[in-house]
Short mmCIF file of C-alpha atoms in Angstrom, two decimals:
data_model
loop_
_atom_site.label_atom_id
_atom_site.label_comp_id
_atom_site.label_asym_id
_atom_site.label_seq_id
_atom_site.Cartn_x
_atom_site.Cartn_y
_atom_site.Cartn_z
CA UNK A 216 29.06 -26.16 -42.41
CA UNK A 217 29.22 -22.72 -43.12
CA UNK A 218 32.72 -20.56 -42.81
CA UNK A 219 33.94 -19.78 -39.53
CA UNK A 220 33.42 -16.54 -37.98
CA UNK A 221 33.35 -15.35 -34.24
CA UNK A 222 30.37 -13.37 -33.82
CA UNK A 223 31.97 -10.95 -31.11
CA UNK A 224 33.60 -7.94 -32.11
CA UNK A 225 37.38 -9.20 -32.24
CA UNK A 226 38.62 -6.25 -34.12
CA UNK A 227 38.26 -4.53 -30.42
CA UNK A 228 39.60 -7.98 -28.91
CA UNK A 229 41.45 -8.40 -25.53
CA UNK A 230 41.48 -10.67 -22.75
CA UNK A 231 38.44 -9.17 -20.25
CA UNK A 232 36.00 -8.77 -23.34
CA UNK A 233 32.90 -11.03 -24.47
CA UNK A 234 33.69 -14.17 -26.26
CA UNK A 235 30.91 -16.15 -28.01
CA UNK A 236 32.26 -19.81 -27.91
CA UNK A 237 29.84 -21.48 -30.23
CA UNK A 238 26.67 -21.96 -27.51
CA UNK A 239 27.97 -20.22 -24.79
CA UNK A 240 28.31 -16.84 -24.18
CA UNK A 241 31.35 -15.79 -22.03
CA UNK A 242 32.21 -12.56 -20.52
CA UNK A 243 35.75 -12.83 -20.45
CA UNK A 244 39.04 -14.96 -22.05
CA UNK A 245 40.33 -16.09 -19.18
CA UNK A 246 39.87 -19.55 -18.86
CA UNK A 247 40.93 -21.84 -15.88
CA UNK A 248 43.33 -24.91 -16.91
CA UNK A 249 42.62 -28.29 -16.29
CA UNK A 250 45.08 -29.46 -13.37
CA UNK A 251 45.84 -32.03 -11.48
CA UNK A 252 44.36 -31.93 -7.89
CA UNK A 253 45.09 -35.45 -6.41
CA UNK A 254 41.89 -34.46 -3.81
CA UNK A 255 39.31 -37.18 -5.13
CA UNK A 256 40.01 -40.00 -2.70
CA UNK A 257 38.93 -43.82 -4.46
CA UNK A 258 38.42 -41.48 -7.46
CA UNK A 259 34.94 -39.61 -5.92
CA UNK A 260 34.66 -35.79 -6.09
CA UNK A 261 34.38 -34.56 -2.94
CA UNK A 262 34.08 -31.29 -0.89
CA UNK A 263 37.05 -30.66 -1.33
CA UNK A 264 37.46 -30.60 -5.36
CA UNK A 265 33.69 -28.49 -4.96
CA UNK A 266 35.30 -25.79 -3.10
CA UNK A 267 38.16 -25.26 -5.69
CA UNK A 268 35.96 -25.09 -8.49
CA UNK A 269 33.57 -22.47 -6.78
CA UNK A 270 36.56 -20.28 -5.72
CA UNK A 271 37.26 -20.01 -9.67
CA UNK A 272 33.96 -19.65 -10.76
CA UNK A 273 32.44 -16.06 -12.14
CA UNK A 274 29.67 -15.45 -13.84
CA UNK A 275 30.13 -15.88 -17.52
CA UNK A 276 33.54 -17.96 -16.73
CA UNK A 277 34.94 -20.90 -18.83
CA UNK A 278 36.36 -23.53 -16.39
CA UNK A 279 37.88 -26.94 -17.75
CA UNK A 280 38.43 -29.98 -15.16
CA UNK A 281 41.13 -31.63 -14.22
CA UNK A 282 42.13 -34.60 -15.80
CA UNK A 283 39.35 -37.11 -15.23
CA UNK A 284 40.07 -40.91 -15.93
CA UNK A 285 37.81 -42.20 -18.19
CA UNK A 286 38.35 -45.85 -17.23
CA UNK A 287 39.79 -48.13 -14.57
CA UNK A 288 43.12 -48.31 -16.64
CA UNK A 289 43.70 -44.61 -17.42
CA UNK A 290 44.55 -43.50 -13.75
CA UNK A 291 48.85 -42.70 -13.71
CA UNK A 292 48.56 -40.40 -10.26
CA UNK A 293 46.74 -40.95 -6.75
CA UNK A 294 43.31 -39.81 -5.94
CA UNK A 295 42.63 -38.72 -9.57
CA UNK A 296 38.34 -38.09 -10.21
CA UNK A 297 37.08 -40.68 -12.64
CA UNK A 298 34.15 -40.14 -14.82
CA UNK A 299 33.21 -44.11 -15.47
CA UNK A 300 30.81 -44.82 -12.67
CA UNK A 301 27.96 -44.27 -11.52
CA UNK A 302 28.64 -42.91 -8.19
CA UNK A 303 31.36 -40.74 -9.76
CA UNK A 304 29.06 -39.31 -12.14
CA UNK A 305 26.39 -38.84 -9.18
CA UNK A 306 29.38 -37.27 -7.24
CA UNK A 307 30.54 -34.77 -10.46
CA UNK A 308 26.72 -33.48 -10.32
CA UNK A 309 27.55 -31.38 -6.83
CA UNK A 310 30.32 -30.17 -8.19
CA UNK A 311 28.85 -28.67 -11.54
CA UNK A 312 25.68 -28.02 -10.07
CA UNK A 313 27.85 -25.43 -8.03
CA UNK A 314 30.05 -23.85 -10.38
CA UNK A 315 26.53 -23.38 -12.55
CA UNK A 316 25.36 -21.66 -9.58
CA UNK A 317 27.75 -19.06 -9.72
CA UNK A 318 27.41 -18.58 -13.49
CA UNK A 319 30.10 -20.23 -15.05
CA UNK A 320 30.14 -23.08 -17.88
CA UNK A 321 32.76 -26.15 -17.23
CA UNK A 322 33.83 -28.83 -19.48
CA UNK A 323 35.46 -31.98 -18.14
CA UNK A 324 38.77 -33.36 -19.87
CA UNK A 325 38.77 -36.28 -20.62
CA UNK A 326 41.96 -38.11 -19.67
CA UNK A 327 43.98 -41.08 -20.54
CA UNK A 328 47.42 -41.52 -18.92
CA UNK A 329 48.92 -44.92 -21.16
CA UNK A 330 52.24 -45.74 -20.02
CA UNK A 331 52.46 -42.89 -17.71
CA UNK A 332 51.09 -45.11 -15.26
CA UNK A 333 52.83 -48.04 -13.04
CA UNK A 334 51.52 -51.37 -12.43
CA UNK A 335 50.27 -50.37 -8.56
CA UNK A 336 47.03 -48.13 -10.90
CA UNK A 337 45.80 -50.56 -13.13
CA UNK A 338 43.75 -53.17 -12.37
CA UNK A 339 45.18 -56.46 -11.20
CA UNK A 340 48.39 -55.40 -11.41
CA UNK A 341 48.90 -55.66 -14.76
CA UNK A 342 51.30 -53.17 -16.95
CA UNK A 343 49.79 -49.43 -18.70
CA UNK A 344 48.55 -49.86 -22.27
CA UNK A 345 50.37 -47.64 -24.81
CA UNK A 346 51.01 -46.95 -28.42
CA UNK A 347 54.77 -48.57 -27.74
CA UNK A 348 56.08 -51.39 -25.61
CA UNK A 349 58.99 -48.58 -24.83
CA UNK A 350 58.80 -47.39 -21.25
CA UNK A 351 59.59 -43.78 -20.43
CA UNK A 352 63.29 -43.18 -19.51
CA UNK A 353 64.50 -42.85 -16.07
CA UNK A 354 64.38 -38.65 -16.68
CA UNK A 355 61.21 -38.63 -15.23
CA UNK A 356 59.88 -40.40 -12.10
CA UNK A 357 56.23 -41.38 -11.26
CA UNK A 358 54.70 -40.37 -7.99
CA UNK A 359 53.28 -43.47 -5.99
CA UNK A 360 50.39 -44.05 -3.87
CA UNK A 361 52.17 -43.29 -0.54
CA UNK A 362 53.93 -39.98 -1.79
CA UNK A 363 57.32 -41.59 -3.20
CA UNK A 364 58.19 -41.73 -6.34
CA UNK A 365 59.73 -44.75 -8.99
CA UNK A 366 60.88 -45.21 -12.35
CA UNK A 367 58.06 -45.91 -14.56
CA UNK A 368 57.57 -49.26 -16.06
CA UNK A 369 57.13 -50.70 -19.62
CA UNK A 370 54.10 -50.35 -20.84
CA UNK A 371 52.18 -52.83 -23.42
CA UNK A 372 51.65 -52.40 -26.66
CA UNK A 373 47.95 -52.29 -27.56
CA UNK A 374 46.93 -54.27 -30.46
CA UNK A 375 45.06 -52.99 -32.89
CA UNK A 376 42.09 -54.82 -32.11
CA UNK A 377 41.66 -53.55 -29.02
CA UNK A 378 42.15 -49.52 -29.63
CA UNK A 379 38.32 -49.79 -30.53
CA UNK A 380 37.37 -50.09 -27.13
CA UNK A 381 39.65 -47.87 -25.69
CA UNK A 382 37.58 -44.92 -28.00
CA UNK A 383 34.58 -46.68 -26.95
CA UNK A 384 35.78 -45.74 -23.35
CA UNK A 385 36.06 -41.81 -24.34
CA UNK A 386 32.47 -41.93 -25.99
CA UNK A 387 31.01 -43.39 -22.56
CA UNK A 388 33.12 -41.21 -20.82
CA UNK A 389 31.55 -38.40 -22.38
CA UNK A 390 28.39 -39.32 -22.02
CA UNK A 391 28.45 -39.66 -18.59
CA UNK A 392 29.93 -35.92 -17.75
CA UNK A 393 26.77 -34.48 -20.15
CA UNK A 394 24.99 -36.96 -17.47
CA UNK A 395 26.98 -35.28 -15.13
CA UNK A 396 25.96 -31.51 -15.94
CA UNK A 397 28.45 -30.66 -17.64
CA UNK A 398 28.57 -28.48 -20.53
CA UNK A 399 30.63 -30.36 -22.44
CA UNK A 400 34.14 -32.13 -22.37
CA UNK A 401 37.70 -31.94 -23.38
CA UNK A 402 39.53 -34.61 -24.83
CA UNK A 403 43.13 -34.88 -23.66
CA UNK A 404 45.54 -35.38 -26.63
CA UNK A 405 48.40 -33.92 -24.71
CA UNK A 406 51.48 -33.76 -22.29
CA UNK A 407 52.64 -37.06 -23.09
CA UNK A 408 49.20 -39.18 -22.07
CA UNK A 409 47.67 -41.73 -23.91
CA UNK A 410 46.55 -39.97 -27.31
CA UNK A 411 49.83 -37.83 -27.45
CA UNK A 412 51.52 -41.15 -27.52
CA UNK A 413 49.85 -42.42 -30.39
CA UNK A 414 51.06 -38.64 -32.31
CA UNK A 415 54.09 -38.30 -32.03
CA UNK A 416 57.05 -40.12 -33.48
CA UNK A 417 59.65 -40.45 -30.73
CA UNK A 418 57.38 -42.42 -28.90
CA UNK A 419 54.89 -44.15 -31.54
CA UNK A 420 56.96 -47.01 -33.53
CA UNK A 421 53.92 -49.08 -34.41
CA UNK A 422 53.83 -50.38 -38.12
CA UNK A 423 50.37 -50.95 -38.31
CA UNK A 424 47.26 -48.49 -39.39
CA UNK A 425 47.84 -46.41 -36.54
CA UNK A 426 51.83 -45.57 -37.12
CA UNK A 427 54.43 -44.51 -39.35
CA UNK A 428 52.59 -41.48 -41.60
CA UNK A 429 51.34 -38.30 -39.72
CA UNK A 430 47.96 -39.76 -40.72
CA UNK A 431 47.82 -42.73 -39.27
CA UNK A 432 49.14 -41.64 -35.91
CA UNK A 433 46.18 -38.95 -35.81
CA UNK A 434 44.01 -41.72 -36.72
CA UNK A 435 43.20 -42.62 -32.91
CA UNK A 436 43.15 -38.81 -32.16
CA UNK A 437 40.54 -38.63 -35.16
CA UNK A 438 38.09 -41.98 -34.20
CA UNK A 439 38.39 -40.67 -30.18
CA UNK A 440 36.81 -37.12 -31.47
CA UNK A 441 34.58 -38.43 -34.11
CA UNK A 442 33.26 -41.10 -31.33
CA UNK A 443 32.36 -38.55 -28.65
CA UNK A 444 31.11 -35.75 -31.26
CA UNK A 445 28.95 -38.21 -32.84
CA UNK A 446 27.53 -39.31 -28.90
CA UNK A 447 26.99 -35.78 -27.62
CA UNK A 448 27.36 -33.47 -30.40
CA UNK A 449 30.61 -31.74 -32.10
CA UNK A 450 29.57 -28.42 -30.21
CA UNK A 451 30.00 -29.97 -26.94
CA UNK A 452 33.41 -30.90 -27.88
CA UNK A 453 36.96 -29.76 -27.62
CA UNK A 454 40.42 -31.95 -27.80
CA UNK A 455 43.85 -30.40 -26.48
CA UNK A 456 47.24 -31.39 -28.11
CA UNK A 457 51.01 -30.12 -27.69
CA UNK A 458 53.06 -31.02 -31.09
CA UNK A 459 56.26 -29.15 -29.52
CA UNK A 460 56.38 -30.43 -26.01
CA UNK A 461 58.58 -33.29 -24.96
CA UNK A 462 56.90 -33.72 -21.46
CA UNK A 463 57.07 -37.82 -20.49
CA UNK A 464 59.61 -38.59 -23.66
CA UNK A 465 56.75 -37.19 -25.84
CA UNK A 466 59.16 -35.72 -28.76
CA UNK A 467 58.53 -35.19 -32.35
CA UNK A 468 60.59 -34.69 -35.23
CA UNK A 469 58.74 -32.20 -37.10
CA UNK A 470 55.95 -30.23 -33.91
CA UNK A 471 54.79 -28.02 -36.64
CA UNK A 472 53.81 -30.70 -39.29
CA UNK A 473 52.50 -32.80 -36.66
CA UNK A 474 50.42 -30.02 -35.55
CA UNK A 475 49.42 -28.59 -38.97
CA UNK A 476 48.11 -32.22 -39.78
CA UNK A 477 46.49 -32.77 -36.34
CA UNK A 478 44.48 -29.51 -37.73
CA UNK A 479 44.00 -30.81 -41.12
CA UNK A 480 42.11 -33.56 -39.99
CA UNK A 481 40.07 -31.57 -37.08
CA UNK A 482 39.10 -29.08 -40.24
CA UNK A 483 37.85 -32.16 -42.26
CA UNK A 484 36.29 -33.97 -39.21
CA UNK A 485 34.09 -31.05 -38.72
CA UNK A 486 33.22 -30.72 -42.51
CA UNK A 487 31.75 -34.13 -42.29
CA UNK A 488 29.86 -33.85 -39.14
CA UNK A 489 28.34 -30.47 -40.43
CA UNK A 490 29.22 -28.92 -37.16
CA UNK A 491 32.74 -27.61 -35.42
CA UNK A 492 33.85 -28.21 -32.52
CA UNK A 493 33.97 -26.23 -29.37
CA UNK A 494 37.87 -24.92 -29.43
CA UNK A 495 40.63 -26.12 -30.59
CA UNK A 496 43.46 -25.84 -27.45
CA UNK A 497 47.33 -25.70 -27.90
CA UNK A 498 49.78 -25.70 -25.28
CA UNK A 499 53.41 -23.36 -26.16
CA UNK A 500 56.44 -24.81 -26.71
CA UNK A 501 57.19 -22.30 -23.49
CA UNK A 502 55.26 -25.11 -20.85
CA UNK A 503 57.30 -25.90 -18.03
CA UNK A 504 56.23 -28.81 -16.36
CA UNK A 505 55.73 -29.36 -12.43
CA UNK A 506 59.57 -30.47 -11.24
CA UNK A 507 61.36 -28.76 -13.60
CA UNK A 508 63.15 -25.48 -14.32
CA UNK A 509 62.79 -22.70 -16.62
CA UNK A 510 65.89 -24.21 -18.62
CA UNK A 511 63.73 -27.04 -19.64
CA UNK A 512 61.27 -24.96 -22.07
CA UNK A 513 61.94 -25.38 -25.49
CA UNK A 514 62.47 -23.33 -28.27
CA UNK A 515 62.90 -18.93 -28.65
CA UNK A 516 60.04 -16.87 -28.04
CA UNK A 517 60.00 -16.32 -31.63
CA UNK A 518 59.64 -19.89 -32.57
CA UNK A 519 57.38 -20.49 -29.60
CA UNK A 520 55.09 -17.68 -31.01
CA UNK A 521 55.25 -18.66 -34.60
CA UNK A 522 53.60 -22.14 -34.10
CA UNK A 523 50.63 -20.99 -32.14
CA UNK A 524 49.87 -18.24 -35.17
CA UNK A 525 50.24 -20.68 -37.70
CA UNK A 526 48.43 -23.49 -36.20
CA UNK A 527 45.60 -20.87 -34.91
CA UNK A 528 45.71 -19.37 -38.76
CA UNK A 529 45.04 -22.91 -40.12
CA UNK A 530 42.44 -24.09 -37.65
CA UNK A 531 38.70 -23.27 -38.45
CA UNK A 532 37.52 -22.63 -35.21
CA UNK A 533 37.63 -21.73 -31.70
CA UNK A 534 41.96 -21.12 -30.49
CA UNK A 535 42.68 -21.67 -27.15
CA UNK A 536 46.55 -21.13 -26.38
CA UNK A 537 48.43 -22.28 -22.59
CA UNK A 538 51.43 -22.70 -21.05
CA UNK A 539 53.31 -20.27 -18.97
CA UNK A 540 51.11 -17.34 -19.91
CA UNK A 541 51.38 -13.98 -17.82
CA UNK A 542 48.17 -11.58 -17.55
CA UNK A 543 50.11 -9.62 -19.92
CA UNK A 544 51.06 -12.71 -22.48
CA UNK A 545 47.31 -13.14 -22.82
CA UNK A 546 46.33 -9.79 -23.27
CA UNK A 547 49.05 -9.47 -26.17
CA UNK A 548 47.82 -13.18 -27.45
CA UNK A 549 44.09 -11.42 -27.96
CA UNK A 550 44.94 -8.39 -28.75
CA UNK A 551 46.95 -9.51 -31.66
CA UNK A 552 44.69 -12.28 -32.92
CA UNK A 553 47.19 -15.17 -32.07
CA UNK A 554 44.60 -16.93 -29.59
CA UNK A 555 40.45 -16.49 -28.75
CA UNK A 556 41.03 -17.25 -25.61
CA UNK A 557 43.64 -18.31 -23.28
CA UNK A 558 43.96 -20.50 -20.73
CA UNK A 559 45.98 -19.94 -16.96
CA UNK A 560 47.02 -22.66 -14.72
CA UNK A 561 49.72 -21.51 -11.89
CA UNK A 562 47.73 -17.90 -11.67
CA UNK A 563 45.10 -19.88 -10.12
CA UNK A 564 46.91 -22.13 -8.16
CA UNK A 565 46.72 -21.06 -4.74
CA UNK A 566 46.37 -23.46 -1.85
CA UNK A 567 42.85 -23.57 -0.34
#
């Protein structure tokens, strides 16, 4: 693989100039978030989730999907879009079939909740899978079917023998959204779902291959991405993580080592497939989640800066950076090399 190097002019960067993102060409930086909708009723795109993707659609756009579950025990929210069936995938096809009409390129994330779930989403009642038998502490509350909200539940503890078929779910998964139309996918290693429980330490207290060292618990990261790049090529292929947020109980001890060896092993993932991946995207200590209040970010602006520039300085590829950006944030984020692109969420969030 040779050296990385962005063929547009990023000397003369900012956020409203052309961005070539390995196949596609884009005419802008801005890129629309992946967020939650809660419109796909029994898990079908509809109508409904067309419209919103249309409305944000411009030629030469970059869109990315909300969450979409990739199996029947990943759901964690109602009336979430799955990607696992047939008629879901036959349902997706409307939706990118319109966004491509109007010019723009869309990946679909790729989405795993764990234990971020509660026993009324998975199938037969039975309790989330997980990294950890520890549930997540009463700080946080889990919105129900009927619009109420509980405590969430323990999870169980996967066994190692069955984590294989869990990435087996993500390479199907991806399969079916190039089956779908679209252009490619993002994997969700973030916010506290599935993957991000696996990374980080105040969650992940397994003893086996897949805890303890920072490598082992980016080893299920690592066989997720290697398992969908290998089924529908590294190109097509991006994976979003958030070492510094502790959104769902999803702390670390050390974000920037975490992150910096989350990269390492991206870096050396692509050097033996020959090919990089699509973008690397990294969410800022600065996130807020939905429900809670500014005094919940973590970390000075200074520190909050510092880890996207060193984590975009060691990653060979594509940068994506989100969470809590202004226009102006991601013009200064371009302009001064810390990101390729950037990525808005509540700029676009207008009822419609």
């Amino acid at each position: 693989m040779a050296s990385y190097k962005n063929e547009v002019n990023d000397s003369a960067a900012s956020l409203f100039s052309p961005y070539k993102l390995g196949k596609f060409s884009l005419s802008h930086r801005v890129v629309l978030a992946p967020m939650t909708r809660c419109r796909a009723i029994n898990e079908i795109p509809n109508d409904a989730l067309k419209e919103y993707y249309v409305q944000r659609s411009t030629p030469g756009g970059f869109l990315i999907s909300e969450g979409t579950l990739i199996s029947p025990t990943a759901p964690g929210f109602p009336h979430c879009p799955g990607i696992y069936t047939n008629e879901q995938v036959k349902a997706w096809k409307k939706v990118v079939n319109a966004v491509h009409a109007k010019g723009a390129v869309i990946f679909c994330q790729l989405w795993h909740v764990g234990r971020a779930s509660h026993t009324v989403y998975q199938p037969g009642g039975k309790a989330p899978i997980s990294s950890t038998n520890k549930p997540i502490s009463n700080r946080w509350r889990i919105l129900m079917p009927d619009g109420s909200t509980e405590k969430y539940p323990a999870p169980r503890a996967l066994v190692s023998h069955e984590i294989p078929e869990i990435v087996e779910q993500y390479r199907q998964a991806a399969i079916n959204a190039i089956q779908a139309g679209f252009d490619g996918v993002e994997i969700h290693g973030a916010h506290g779902y599935l993957i991000d429980q696996f990374l980080k330490d105040g969650i992940n207290d397994r003893t086996d291959e897949y805890g303890g060292s920072l490598t082992n618990r980016c080893r299920f990261l690592v066989q997720v991405v290697h398992a969908v790049a290998t089924a529908i090529g590294a190109d097509r292929v991006a994976i979003r993580i958030s070492p510094a947020i502790d959104h769902l109980d999803a702390s670390d001890s050390n974000p920037l080592a975490l992150g910096l060896t989350v990269v390492m092993c991206l870096n050396k993932l692509q050097l033996d497939l020959n090919s990089q991946l699509t973008y690397l995207h990294v969410t800022q200590p600065r996130y807020v989640a939905y429900g809670q209040t500014e005094s919940a970010r973590q970390g000075s602006e200074e520190e909050e800066a510092q880890l996207i520039r060193t984590l975009r300085k060691a990653y060979q590829g594509s940068f994506m950076c989100s969470g809590g950006y202004t226009r102006e944030l991601g013009m200064e984020a371009v302009a001064q090399g810390d990101a390729d692109l950037v990525s808005f969420g509540r700029l676009f969030y207008i009822e419609s």
